[in-house]
PDB file of C-alpha atoms in Angstrom:
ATOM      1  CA  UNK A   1     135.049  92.884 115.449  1.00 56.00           C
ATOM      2  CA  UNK A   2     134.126  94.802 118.642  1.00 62.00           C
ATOM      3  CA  UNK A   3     130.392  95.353 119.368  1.00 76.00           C
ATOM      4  CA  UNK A   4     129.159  96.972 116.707  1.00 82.00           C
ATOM      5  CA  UNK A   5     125.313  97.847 117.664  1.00 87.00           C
ATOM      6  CA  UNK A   6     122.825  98.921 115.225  1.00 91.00           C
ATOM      7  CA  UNK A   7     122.781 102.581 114.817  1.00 93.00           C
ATOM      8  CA  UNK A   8     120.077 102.909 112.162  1.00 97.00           C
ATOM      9  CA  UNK A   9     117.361 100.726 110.576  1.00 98.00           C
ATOM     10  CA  UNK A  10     116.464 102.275 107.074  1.00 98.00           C
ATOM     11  CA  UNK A  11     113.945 101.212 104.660  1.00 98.00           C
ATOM     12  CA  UNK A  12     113.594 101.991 101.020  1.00 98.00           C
ATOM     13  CA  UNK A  13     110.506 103.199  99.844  1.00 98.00           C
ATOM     14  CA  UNK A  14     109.413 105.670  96.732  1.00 97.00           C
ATOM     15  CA  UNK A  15     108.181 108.461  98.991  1.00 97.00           C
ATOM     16  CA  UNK A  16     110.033 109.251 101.993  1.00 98.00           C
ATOM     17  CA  UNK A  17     107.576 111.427 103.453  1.00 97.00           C
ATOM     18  CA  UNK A  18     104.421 108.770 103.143  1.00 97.00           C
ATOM     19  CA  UNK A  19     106.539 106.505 104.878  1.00 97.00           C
ATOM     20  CA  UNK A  20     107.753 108.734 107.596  1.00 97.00           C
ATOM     21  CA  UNK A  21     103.666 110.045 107.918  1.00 96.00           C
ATOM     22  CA  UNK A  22     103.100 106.431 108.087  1.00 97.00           C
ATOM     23  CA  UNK A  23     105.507 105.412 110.610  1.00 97.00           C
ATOM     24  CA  UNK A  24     104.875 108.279 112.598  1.00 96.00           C
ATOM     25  CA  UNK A  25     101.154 107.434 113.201  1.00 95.00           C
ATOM     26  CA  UNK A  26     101.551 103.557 113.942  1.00 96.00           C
ATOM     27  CA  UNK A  27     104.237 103.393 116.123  1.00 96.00           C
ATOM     28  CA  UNK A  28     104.982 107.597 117.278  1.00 95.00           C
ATOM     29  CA  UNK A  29     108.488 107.859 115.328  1.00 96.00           C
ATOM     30  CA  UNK A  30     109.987 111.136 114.410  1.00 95.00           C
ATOM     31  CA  UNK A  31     109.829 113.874 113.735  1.00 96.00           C
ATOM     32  CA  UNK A  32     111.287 113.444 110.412  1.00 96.00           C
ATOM     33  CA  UNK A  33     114.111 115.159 108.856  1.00 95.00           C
ATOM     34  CA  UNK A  34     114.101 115.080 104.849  1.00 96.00           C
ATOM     35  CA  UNK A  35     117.124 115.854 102.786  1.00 95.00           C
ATOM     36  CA  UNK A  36     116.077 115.967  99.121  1.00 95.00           C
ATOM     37  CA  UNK A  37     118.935 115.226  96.767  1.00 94.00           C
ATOM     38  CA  UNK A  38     121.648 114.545  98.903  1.00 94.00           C
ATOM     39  CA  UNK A  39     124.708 115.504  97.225  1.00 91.00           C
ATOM     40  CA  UNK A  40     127.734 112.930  96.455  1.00 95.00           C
ATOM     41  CA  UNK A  41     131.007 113.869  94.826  1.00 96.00           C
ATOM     42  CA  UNK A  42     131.595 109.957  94.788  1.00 97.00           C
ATOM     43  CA  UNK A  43     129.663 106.650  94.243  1.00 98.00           C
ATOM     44  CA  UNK A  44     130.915 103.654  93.327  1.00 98.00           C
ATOM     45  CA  UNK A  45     128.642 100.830  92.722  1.00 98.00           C
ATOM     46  CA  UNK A  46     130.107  97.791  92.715  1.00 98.00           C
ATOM     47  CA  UNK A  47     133.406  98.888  91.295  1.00 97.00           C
ATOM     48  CA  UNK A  48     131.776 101.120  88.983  1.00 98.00           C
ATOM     49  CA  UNK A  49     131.484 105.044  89.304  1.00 98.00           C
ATOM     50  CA  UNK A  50     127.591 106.487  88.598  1.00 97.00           C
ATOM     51  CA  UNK A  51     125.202 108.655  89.447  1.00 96.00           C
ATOM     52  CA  UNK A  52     123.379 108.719  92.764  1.00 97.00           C
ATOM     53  CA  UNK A  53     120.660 110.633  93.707  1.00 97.00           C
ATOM     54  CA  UNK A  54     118.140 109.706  96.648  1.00 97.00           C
ATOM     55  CA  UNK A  55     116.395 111.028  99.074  1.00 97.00           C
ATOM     56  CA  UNK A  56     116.237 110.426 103.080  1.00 97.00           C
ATOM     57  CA  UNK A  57     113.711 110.894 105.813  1.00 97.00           C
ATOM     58  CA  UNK A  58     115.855 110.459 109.419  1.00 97.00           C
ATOM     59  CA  UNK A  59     113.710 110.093 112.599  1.00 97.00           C
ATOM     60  CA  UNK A  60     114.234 108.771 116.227  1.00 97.00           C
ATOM     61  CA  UNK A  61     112.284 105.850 117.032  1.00 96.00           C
ATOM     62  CA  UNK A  62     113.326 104.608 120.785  1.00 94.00           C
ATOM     63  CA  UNK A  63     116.953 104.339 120.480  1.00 92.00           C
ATOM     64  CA  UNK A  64     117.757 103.884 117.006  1.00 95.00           C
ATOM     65  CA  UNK A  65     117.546 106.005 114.124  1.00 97.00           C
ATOM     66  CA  UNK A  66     115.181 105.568 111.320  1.00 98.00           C
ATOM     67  CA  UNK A  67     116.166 106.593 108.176  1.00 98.00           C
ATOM     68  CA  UNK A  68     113.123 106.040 104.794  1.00 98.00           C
ATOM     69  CA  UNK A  69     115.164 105.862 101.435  1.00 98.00           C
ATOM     70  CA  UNK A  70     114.273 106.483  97.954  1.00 98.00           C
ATOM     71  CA  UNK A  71     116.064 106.640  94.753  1.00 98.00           C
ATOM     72  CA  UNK A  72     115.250 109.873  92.614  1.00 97.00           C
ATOM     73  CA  UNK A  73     117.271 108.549  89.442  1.00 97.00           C
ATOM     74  CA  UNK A  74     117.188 105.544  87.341  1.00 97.00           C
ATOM     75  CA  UNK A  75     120.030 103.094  86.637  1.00 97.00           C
ATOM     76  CA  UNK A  76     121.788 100.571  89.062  1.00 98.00           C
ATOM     77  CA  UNK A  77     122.954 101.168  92.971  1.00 98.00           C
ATOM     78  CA  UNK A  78     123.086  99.304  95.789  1.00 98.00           C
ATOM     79  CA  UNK A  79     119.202 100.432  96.404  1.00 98.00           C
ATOM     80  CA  UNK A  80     118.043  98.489  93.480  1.00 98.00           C
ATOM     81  CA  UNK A  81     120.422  95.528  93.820  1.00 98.00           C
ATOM     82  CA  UNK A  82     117.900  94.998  96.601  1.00 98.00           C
ATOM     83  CA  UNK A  83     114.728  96.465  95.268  1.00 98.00           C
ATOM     84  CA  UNK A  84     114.675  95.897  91.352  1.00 97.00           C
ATOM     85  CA  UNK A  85     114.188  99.047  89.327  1.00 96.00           C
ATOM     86  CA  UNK A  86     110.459  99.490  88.303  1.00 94.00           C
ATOM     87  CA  UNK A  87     109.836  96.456  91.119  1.00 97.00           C
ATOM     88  CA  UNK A  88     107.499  97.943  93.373  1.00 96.00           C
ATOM     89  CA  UNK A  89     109.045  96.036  96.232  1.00 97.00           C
ATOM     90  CA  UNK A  90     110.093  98.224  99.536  1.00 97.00           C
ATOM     91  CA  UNK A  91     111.448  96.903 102.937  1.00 98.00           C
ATOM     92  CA  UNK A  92     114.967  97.250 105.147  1.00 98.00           C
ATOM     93  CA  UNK A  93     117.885  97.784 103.314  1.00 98.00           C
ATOM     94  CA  UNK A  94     120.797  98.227 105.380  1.00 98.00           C
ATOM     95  CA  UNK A  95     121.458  98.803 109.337  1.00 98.00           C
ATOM     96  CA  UNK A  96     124.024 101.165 109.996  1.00 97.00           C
ATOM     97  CA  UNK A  97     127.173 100.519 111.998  1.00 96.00           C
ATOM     98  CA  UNK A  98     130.036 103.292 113.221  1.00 94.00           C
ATOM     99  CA  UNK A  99     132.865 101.820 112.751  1.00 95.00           C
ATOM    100  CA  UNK A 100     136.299 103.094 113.756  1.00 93.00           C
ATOM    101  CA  UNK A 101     138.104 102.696 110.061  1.00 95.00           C
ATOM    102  CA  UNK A 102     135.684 102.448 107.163  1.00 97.00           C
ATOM    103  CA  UNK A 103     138.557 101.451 104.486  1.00 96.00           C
ATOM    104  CA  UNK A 104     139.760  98.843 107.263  1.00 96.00           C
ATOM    105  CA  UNK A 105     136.123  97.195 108.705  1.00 96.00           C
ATOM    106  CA  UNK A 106     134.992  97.281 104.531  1.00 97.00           C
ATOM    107  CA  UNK A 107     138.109  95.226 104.038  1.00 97.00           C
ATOM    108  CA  UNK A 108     137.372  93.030 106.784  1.00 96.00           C
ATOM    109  CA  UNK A 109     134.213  92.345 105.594  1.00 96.00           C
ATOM    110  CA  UNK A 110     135.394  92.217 102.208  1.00 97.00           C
ATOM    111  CA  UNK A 111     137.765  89.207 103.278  1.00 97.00           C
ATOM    112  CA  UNK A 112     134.858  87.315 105.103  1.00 96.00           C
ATOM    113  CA  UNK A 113     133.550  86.877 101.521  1.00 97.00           C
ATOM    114  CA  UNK A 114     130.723  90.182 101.955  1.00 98.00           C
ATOM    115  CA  UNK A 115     131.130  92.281  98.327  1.00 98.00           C
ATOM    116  CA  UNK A 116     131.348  96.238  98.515  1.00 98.00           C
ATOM    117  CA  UNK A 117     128.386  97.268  97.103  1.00 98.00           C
ATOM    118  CA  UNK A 118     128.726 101.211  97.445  1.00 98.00           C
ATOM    119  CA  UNK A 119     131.654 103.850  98.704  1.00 98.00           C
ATOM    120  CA  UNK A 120     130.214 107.136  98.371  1.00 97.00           C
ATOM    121  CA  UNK A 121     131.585 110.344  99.506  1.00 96.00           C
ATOM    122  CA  UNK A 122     129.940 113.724 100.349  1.00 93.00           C
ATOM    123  CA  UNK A 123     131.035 117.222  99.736  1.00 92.00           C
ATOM    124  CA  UNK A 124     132.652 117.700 102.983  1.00 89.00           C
ATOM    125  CA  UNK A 125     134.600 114.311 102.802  1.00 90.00           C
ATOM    126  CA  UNK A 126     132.503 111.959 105.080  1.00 91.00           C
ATOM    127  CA  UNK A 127     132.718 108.795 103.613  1.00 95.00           C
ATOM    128  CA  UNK A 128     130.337 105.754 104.171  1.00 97.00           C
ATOM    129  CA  UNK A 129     130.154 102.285 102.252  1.00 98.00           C
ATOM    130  CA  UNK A 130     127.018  99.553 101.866  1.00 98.00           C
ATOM    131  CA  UNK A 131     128.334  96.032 102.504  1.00 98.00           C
ATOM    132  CA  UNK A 132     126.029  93.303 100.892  1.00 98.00           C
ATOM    133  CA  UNK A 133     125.193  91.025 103.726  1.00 98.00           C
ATOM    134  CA  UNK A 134     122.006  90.261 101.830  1.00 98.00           C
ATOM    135  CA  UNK A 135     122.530  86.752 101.680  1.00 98.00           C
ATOM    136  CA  UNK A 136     123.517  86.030 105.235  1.00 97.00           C
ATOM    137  CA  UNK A 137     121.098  88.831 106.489  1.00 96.00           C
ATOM    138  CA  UNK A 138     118.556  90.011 104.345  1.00 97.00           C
ATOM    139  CA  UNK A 139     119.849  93.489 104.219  1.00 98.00           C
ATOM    140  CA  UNK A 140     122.916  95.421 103.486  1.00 98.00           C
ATOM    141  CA  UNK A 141     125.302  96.606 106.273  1.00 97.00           C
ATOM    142  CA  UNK A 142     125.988 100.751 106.588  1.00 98.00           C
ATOM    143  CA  UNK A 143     129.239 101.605 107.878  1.00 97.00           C
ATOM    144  CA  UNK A 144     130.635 104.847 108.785  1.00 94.00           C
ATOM    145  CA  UNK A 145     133.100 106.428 111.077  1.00 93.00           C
ATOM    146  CA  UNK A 146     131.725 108.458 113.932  1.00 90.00           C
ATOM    147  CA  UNK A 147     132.677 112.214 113.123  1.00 89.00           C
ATOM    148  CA  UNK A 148     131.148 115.100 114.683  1.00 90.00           C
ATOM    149  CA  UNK A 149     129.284 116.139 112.324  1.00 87.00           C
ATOM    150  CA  UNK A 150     127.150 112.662 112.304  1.00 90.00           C
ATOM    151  CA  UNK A 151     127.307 112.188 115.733  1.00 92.00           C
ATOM    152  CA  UNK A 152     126.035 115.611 115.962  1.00 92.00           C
ATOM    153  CA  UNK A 153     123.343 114.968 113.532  1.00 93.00           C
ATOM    154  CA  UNK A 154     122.476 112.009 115.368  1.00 94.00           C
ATOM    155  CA  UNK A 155     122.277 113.462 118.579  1.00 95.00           C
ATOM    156  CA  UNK A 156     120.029 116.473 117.048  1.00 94.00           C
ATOM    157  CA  UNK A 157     117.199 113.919 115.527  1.00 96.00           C
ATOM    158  CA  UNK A 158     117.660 112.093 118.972  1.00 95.00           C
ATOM    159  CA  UNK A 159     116.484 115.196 121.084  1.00 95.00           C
ATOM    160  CA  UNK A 160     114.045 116.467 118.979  1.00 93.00           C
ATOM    161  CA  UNK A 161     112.062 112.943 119.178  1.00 93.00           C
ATOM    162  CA  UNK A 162     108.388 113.403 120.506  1.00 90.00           C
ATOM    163  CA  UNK A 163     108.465 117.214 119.019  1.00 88.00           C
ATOM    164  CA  UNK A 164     106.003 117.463 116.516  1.00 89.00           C
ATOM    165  CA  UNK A 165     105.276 121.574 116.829  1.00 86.00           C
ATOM    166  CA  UNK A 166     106.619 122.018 113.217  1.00 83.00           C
ATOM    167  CA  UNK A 167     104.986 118.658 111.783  1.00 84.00           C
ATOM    168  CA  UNK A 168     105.675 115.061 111.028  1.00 88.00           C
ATOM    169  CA  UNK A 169     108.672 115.947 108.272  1.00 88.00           C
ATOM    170  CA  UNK A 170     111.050 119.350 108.345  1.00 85.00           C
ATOM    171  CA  UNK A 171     113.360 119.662 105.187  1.00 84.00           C
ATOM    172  CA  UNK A 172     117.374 119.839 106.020  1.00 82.00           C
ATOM    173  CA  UNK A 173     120.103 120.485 103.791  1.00 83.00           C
ATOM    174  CA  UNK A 174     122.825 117.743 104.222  1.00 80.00           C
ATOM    175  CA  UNK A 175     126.491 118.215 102.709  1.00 62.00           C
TER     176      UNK A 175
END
């Protein structure tokens, strides 16, 4: 594969907001964007269509995006296959990666032996999967091609790092 660097770090926690308050005060991160129930029209867990509903916090911390995580419904995902249901635990999930095929670099990975954990698809078509490189990594992988609207998006929480004038966390609508 060509280099591929990191993109995004994100973290699963059950309140986005703490975290990003938190992260924000030790180490100057953000401001935070939060999309609250960020709408799919697919996910597939593990072969297996369900329900997914989380929450994200997105902030700029030096040159890579931070993005907090939480789950708003019960039931299996990709979250909890690394953070047990009712567990308690937190920490990195996934890095994110843009990619220039998603359906071609999750079948590469898929043939070095890495399981799809999650396709999901938003409203407006982007697609992105979670590759489970727990085992070799201790987190999943994030991949995702880099349309203008994300690019965008990333660019947007990138210039607005440092800017704190309407708080640690603004709300967003996303899809």
């Amino acid at each position: 594969m060509p280099d591929l660097p990191v993109r995004q770090i994100a973290y699963f926690v059950p309140d986005v907001r703490a975290a990003a308050e938190r992260h924000s005060a030790l180490f100057g991160s953000g401001p935070y964007f939060v999309a609250e129930n960020i709408p799919l029209v697919k996910a597939v867990h593990r072969g297996t269509p369900r329900e997914l509903d989380h929450t994200s916090a997105y902030g700029q911390w030096g040159e890579v995006m931070i993005e907090f995580v939480q789950q708003n419904n019960p039931g299996p995902s990709a979250f909890h296959d690394v953070y047990p249901e009712g567990s308690g635990r937190t920490g990195i999930h996934h890095v994110a990666l843009f990619v220039d095929s998603v359906a071609e670099d999750s079948a590469r990975f898929e043939k070095e032996g890495f399981e799809l954990a999650l396709d999901a698809e938003m409203p407006d078509g982007f697609r992105y999967t979670f590759v489970d490189t727990v085992a070799a990594y201790g987190h999943m992988l994030e991949l995702y091609e880099p349309a203008d609207s994300l690019t965008g998006f990333y660019g947007y929480v990138k210039k607005k790092a440092g800017d704190f004038s309407k708080g640690v966390t603004v709300d967003i609508s996303l899809g």
